[in-house]
Coordinates of C-alpha atoms and ligand atoms in Angstrom, one line a residue:
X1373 CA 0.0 0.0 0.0
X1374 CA 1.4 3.7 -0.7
X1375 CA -0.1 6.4 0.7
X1376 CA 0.1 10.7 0.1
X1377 CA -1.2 13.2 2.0
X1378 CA -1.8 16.3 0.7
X1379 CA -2.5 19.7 2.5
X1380 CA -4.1 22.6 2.0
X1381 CA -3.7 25.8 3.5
X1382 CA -6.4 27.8 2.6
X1383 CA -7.6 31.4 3.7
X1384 CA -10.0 29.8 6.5
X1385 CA -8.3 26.2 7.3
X1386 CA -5.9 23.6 6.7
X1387 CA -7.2 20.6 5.5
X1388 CA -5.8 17.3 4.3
X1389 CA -6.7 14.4 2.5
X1390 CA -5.0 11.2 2.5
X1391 CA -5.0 8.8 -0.4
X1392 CA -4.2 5.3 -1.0
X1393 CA -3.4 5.5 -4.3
X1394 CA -3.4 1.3 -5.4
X1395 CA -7.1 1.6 -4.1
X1396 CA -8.4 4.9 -5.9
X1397 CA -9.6 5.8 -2.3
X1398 CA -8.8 8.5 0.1
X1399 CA -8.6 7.3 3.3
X1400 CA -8.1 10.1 5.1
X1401 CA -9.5 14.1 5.3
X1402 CA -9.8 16.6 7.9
X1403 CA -9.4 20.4 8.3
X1404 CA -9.0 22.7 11.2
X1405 CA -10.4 26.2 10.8
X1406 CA -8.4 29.1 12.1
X1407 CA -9.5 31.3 15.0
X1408 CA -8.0 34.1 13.4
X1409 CA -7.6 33.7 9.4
X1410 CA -6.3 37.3 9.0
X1411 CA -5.3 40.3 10.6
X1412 CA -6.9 43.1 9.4
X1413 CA -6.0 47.1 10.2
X1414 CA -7.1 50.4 10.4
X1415 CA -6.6 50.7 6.6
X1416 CA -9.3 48.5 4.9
X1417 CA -6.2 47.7 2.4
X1418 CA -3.8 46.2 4.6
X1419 CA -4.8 42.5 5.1
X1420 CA -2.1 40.0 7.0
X1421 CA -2.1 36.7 8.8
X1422 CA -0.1 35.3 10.8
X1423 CA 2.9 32.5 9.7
X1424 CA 2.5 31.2 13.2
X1425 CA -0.4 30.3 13.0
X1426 CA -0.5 28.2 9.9
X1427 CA 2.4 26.7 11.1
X1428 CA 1.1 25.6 14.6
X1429 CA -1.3 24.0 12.5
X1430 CA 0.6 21.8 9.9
X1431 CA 1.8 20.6 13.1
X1432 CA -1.0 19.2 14.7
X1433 CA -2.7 18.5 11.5
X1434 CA 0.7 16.1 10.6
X1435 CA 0.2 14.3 14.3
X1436 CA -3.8 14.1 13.3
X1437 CA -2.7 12.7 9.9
X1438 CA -0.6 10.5 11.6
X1439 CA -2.8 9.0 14.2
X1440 CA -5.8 7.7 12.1
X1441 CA -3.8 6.0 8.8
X1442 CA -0.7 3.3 8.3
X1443 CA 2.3 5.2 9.1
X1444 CA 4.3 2.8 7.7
X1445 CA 2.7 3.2 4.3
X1446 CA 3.1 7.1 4.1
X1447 CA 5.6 7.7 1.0
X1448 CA 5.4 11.7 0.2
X1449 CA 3.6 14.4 1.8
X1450 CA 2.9 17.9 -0.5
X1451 CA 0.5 20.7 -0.3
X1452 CA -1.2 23.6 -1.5
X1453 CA -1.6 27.0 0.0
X1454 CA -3.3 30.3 -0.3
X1455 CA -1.5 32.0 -3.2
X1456 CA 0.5 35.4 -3.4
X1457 CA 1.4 35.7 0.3
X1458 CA 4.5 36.2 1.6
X1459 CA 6.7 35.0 4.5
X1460 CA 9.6 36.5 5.9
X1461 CA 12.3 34.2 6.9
X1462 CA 15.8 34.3 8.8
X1463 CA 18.6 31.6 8.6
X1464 CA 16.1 28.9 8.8
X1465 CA 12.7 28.4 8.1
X1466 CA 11.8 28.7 11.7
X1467 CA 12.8 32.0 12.3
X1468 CA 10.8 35.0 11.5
X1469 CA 12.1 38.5 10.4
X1470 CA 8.8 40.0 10.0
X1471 CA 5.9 38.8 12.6
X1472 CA 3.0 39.1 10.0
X1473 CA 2.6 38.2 6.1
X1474 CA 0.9 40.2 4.0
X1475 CA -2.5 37.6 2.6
X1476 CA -3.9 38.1 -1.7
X1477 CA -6.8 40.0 0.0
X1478 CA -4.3 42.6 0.5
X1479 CA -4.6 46.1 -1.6
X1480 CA -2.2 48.5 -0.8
X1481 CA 0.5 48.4 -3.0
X1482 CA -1.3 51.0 -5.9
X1483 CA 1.7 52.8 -5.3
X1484 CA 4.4 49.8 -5.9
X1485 CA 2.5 48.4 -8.9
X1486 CA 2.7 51.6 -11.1
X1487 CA 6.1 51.9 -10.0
X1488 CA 6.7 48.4 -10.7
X1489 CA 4.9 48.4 -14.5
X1490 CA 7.0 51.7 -15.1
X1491 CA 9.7 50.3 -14.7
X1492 CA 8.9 47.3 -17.5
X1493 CA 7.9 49.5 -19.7
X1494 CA 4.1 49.1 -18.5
X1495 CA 1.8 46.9 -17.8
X1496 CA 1.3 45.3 -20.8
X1497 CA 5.0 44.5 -21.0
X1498 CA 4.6 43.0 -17.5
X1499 CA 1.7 41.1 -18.4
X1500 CA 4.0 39.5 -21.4
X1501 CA 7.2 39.4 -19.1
X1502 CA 5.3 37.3 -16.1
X1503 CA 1.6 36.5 -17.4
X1504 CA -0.1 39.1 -15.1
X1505 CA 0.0 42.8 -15.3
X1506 CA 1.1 44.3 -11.9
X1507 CA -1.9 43.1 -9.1
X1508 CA -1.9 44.9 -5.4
X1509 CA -1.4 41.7 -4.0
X1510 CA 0.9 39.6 -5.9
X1511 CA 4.6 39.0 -4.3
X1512 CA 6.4 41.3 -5.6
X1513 CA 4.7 44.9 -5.0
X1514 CA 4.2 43.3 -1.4
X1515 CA 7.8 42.5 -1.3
X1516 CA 8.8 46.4 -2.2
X1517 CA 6.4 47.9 0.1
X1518 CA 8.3 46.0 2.7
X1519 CA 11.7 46.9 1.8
X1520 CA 10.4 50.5 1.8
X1521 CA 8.2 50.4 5.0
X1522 CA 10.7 48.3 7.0
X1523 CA 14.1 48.7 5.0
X1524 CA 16.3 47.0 8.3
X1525 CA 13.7 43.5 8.7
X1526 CA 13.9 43.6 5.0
X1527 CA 17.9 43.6 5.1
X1528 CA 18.0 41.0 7.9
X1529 CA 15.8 38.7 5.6
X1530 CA 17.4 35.4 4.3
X1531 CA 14.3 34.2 2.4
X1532 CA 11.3 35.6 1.1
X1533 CA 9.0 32.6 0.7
X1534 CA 5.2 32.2 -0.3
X1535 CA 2.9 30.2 2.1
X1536 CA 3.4 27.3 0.0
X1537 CA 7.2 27.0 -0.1
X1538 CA 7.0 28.1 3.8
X1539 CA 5.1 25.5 4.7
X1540 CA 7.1 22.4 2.3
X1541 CA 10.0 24.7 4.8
X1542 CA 8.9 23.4 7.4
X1543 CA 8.1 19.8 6.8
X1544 CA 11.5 19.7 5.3
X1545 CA 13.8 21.4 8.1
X1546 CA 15.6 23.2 5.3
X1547 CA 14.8 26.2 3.0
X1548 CA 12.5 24.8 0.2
X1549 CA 12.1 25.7 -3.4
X1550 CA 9.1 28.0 -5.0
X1551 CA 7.5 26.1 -7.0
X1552 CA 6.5 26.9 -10.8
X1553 CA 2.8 27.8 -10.6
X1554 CA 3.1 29.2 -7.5
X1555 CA 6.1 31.5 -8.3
X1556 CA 3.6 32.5 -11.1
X1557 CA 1.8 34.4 -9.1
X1558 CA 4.5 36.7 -8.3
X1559 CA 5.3 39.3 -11.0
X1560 CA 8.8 38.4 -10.7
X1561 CA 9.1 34.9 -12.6
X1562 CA 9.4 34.4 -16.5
X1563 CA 6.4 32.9 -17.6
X1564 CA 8.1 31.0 -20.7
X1565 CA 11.6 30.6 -19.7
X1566 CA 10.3 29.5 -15.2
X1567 CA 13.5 31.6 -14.3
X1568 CA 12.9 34.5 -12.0
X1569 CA 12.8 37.6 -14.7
X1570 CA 16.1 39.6 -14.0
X1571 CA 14.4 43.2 -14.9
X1572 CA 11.0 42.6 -12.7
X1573 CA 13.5 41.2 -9.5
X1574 CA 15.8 44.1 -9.7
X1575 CA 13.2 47.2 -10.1
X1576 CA 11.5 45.7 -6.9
X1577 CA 14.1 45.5 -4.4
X1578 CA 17.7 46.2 -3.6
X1579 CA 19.4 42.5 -3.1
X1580 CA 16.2 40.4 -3.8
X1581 CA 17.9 38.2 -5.9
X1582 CA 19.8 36.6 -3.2
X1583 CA 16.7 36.3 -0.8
X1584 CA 14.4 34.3 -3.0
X1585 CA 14.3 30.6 -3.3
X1586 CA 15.2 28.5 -6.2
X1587 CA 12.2 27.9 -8.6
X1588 CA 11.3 24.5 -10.0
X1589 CA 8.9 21.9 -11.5
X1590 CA 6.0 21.0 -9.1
X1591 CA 6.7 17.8 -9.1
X1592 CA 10.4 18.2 -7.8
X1593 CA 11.0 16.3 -4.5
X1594 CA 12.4 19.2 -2.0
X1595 CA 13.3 17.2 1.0
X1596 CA 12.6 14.5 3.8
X1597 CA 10.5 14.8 6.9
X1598 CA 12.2 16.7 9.0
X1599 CA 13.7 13.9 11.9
X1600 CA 12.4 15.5 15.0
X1601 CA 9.0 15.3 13.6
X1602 CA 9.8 11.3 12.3
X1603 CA 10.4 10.4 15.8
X1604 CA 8.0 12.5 17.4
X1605 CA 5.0 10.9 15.6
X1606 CA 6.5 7.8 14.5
X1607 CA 6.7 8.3 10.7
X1608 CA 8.8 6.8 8.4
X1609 CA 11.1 9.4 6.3
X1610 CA 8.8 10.7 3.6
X1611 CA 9.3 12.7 1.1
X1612 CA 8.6 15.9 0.5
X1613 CA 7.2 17.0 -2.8
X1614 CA 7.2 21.2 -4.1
X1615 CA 4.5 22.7 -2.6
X1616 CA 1.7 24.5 -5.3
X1617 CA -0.8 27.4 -5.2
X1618 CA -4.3 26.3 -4.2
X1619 CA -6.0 27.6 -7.4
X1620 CA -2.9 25.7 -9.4
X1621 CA -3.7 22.2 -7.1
X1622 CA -7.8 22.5 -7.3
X1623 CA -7.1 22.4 -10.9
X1624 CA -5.7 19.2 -10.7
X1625 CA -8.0 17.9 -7.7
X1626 CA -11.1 19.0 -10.3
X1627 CA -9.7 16.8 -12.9
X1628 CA -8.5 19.5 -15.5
X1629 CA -5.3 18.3 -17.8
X1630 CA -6.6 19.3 -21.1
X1631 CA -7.3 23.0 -22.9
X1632 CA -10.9 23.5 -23.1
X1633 CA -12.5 22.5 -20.0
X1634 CA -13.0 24.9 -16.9
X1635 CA -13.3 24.7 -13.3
X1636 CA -14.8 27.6 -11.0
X1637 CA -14.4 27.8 -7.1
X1638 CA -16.4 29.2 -5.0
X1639 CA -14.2 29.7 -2.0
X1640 CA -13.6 33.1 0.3
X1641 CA -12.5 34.2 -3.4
X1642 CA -14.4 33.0 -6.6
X1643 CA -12.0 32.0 -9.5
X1644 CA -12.4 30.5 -13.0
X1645 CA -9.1 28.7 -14.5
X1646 CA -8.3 25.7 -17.1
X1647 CA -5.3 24.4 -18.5
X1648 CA -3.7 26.5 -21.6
X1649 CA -1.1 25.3 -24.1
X1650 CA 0.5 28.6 -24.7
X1651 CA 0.6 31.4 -22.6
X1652 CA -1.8 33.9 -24.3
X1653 CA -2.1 36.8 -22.0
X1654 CA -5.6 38.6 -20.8
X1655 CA -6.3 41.8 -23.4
X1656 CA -8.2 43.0 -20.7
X1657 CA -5.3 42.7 -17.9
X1658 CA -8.0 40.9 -16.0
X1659 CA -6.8 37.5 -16.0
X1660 CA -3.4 35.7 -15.4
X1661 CA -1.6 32.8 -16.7
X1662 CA 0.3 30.7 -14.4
X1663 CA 2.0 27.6 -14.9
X1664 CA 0.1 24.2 -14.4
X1665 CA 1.7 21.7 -12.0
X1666 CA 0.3 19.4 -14.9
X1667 CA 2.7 20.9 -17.4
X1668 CA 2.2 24.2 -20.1
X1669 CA 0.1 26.4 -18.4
X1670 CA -3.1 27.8 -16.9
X1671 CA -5.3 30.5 -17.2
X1672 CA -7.1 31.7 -14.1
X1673 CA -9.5 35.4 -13.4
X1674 CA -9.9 36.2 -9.3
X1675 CA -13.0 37.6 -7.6
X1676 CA -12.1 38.6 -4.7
X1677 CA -16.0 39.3 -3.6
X1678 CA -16.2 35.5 -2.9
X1679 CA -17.8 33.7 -0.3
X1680 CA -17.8 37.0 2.2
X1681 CA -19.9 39.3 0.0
X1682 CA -22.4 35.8 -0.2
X1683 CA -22.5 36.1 3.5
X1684 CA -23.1 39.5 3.6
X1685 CA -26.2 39.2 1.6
X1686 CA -27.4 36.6 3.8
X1687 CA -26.7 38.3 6.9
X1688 CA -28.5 41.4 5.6
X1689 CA -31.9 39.2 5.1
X1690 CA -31.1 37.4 8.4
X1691 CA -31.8 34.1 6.5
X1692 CA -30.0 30.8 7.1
X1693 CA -28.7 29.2 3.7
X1694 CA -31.6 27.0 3.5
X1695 CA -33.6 30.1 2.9
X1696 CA -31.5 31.7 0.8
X1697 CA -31.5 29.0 -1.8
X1698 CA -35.8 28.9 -1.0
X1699 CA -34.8 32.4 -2.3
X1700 CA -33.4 31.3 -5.3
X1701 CA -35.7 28.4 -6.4
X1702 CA -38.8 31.5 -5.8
X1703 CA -37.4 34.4 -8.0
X1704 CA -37.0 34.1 -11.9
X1705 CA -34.2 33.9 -13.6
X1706 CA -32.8 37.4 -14.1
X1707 CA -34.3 39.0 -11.4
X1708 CA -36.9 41.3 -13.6
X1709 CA -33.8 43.3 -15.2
X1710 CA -32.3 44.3 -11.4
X1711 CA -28.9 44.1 -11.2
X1712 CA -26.3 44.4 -8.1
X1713 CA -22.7 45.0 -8.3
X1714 CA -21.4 42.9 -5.0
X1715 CA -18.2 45.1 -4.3
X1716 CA -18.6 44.7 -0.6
X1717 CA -14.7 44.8 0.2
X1718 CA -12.1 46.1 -2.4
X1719 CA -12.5 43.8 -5.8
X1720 CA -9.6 42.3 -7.7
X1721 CA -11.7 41.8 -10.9
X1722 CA -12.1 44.1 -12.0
X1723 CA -10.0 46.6 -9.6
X1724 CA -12.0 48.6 -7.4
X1725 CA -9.7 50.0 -4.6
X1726 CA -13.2 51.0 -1.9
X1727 CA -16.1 48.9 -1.4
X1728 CA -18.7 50.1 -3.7
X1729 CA -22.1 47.9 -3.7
X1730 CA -24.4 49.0 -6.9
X1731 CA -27.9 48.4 -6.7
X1732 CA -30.0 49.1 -9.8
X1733 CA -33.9 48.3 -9.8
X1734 CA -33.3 46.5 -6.4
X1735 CA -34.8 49.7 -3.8
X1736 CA -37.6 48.6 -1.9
X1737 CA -37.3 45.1 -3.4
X1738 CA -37.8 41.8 -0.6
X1739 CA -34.5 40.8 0.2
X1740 CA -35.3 37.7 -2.3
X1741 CA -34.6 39.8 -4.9
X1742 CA -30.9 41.0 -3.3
X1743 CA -30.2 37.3 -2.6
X1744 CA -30.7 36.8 -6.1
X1745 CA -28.9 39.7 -7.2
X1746 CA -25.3 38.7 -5.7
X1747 CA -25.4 35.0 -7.2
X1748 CA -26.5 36.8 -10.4
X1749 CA -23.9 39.2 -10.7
X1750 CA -21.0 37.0 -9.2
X1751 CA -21.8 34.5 -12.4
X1752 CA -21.8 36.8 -15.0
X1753 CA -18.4 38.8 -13.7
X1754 CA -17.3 35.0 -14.0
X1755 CA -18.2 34.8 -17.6
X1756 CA -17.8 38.0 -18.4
X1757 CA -14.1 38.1 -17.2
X1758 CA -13.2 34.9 -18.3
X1759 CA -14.0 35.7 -22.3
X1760 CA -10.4 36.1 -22.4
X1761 CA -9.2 32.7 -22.2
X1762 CA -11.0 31.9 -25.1
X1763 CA -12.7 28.6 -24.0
X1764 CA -15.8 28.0 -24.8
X1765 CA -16.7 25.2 -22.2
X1766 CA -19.0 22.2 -22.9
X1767 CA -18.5 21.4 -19.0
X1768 CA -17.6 23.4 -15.6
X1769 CA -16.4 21.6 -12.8
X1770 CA -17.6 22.9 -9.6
X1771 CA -15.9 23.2 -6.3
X1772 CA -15.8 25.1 -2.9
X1773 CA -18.1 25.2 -0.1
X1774 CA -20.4 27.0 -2.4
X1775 CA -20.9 24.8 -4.3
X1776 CA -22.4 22.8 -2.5
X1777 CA -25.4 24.8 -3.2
X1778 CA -27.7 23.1 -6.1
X1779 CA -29.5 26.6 -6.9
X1780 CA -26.3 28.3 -7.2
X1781 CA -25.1 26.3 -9.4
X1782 CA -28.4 26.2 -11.7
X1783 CA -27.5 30.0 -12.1
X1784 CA -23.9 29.1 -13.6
X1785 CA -25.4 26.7 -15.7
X1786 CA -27.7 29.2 -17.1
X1787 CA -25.1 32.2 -17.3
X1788 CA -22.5 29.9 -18.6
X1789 CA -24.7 27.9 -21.2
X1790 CA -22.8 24.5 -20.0
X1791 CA -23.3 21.5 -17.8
X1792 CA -21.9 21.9 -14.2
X1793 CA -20.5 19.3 -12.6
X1794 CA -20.0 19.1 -8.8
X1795 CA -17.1 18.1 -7.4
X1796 CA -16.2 17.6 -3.5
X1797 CA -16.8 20.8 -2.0
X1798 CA -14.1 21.4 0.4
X1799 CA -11.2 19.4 -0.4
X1800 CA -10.3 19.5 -4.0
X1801 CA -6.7 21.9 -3.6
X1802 CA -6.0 19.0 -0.7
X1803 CA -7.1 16.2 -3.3
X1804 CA -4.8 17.9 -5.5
X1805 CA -1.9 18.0 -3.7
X1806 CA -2.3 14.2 -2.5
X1807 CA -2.8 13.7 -6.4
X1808 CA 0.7 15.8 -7.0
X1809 CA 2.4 13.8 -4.3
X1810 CA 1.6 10.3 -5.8
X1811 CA 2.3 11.6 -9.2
X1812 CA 5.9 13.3 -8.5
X1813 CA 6.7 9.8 -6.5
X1814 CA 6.0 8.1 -9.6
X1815 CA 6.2 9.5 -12.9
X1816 CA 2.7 8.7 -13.8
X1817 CA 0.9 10.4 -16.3
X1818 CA -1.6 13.2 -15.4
X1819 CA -4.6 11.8 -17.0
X1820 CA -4.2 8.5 -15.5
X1821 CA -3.6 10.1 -12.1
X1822 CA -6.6 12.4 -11.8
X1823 CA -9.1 9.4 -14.0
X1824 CA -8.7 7.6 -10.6
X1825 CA -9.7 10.2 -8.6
X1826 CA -10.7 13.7 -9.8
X1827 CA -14.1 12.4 -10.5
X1828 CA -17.2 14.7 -10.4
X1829 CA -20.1 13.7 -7.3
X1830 CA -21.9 11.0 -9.0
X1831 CA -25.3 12.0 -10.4
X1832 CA -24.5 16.2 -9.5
X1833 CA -24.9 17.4 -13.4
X1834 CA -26.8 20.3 -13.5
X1835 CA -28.0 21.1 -16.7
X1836 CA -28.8 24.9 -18.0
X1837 CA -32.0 25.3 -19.0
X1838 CA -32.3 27.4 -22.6
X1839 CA -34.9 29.9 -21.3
X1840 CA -33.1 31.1 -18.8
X1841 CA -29.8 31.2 -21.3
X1842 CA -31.2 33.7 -23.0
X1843 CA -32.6 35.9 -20.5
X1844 CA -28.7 35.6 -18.8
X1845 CA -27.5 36.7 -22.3
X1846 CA -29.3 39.9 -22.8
X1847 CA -28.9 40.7 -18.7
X1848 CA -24.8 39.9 -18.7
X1849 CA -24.4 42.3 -21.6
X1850 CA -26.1 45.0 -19.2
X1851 CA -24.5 43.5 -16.5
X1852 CA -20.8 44.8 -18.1
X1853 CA -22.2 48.0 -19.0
X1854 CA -23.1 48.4 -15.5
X1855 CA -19.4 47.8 -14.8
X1856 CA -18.2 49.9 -16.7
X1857 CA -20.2 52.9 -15.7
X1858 CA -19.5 52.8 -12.1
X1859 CA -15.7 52.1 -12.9
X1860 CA -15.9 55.4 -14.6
X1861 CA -17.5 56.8 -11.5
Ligands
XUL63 C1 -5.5 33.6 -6.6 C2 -5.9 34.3 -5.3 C3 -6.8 33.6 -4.4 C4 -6.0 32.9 -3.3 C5 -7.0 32.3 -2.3 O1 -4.8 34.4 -7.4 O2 -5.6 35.4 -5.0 O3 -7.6 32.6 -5.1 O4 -5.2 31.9 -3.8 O5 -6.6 31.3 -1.5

């Protein structure tokens, strides 16, 4: 028997799921949500966490892991994390030289990212250099508003590492690597040539070159289980595969190898990504293109008015979520022509720096209507900002606690015009790192790996119904309008 355990570290939790890979079955999941997922300030833009914390819990989520399957049978362990973040690191791994890391809800690096495209040549030229103009929260504006806020912690920094590569740190003992679809998420890596892009590292800070990590394949092994933690839990020495972005792992853990299908998440941010062949750039500089841990690449649009703005909504009827999909099965698709735009914190996609809720045709409306309204508007930003990728899905693969909602997924289906699929609700960035694990150990190819596996919740298609596709048709080309109106102000 072989076993790999994959983690995630999401915004919320850490989860894991444990596969045995011979069987096709995963043996073992759980997740632990965090007191405290982030930090957040007197300015609305500045959103940390804390390293500590997710480390406290790999730790107790490793002794969980190994408590409830066959230790002996363990072979790799890898993981995926929250993407864009950035931990500050001495000598080793286990030393801090900043106390907080900046999170991707994070918006206050304006300043840093027009420096940053001016210095390329702009942010087209970015976009080309590292497949993603300059964003507020990618690594690198967050690295320079460091060096500029806190120029003596930034000196006394070894290593700048993402959550991910912090984490495979501290499994390993040792420094570990950034991997490829990770470091994508940067705007300091060559998207074609994988090699950190000389011109983007040195216009972001003095000396950063010698504080990054090595980037390489996903699938590269980076270390052993550290031995204290061996003989403290009784685990044989496992390896320890590159650690991925989450979006990059779900991708995997949804089943996705091939151009032309699409997954969306509906997590505490909403995304929309599928594999790419080449790396062909958003027009619109509201998409990015990472590399895929399955090889090529991947093209993936970020909401950042995710699972929190759903909330909101719900919270502002007072309704449980059994009511508010009652909600949803009782109002007509398109909502009689009213339209919401759910900017409830600062949006990524497209990028709105305030929180600016729209309401058109909603006043005096029963909150019905406003329930409506965010799942509405929240699909057609999906479609709307995805156009870009140039895939035309037949199928979308479903995941995040959200989707766990039937009605909210009939409203994809009809926005989107395809089948949806649902697939496990929580775990699939975990899934996908166990399924990276097993597949780095072995060699095996990626459809044969995630056929096993990445299979969608048996008898969950939803299909679109063609009314309702036409209504969705007429309303998202209002819906973008709308958009762009209140982006002009
Ligand atoms: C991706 C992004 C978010 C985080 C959430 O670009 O910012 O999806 O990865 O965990």
């Amino acid at each position: 028997m072989s076993l790999y355990a994959g983690f995630d570290c999401s915004t919320q939790s850490l989860s894991v799921a444990v596969i045995d890979a011979a069987r096709g079955t995963v043996v073992f999941r759980d997740s632990l949500p965090f007191a405290e997922p982030f930090l957040t300030s007197p300015d609305p833009a500045v959103v940390h966490a804390s390293p500590r914390v997710w480390a406290a819990a790999l730790e107790t989520m490793l002794a969980r892991v190994a408590a409830n399957i066959d230790r002996a049978a363990l072979r790799a362990i890898s993981g995926a994390a929250q993407q864009h973040g950035s931990v500050y690191c001495g000598r080793g791994p286990d030393v801090l030289t900043r106390e907080t890391s900046p999170i991707w809800m994070d918006s206050s690096t304006g300043r840093e990212c027009a420096e940053l495209e001016a210095a390329l040549g702009g942010a087209v030229a970015m976009a080309q250099l590292t497949g993603s103009r300059a964003f507020p929260r990618f690594t690198g504006p967050q690295i320079r508003r460091f060096w500029r806020e806190d120029p003596d912690a930034y000196a006394r920094t070894v290593r700048i590492h993402l959550v991910s590569s912090f984490l495979a740190s501290l499994l390993a003992g040792e420094h570990a690597p950034i991997d490829h679809a990770d470091g994508s998420g940067m705007n300091l890596m060559d998207i074609r040539t994988r090699e950190w892009a000389s011109a983007a590292v040195q216009a972001t800070a003095p000396d950063l070159r010698d504080k990054l990590p090595a980037l390489v394949p996903s699938s590269t092994v980076v270390g052993t289980l550290r031995p204290a933690w061996q003989q403290r839990l009784d685990l044989p020495p496992v390896r320890i595969m590159a650690w991925s972005g989450d979006n990059p792992s779900s991708m995997v853990g949804t089943g996705l190898v091939r151009e032309g299908q699409l997954a969306i998440s509906l997590g505490t941010s909403d995304t929309i990504f599928g594999p790419m062949q080449e790396p062909r750039v958003s027009g619109d500089g509201s998409g990015h293109v990472f590399a895929s841990p399955a090889g090529a690449y991947m093209g993936i649009t970020v909401f950042r008015n995710g699972s929190l703005a759903r909330e909101r909504v719900r919270a502002e009827c007072g309704w449980t979520w059994d009511t508010f999909s009652a909600a949803l099965r009782q109002t007509p698709a398109g909502n009689g022509g009213a339209l919401m735009l759910p900017w409830f914190e600062p949006e990524i996609t497209p990028p709105v720096s305030r929180p600016a809720v729209v309401r058109v045709g909603l006043e005096g409306a029963p909150p019905a209507r406003h329930a409506r309204a965010v799942i509405e508007a929240q699909m057609m930003a999906l479609a709307g900002h995805s156009t870009w990728m140039g895939v035309t899905p037949q199928a979308i693969h479903a995941t995040g606690g959200a989707a766990a909602n039937p009605e909210i997924l009939q409203v994809m289906a009809d926005v989107f015009a395809a089948s949806v699929y649902r697939f496990d609700a929580t775990g699939s960035a975990a899934l996908g790192a166990a399924l990276r694990a097993w597949q780095a150990d072995t060699g095996r190819d990626w459809p044969a790996v995630v056929r096993t596996f990445a299979a969608p919740v048996p008898a969950s298609e939803i299909r679109p119904n063609p009314e309702h596709v036409k209504t969705y048709r007429t309303l998202q080309e209002r819906y973008m309008r709308l958009e762009i109106a209140a982006l002009a102000g």
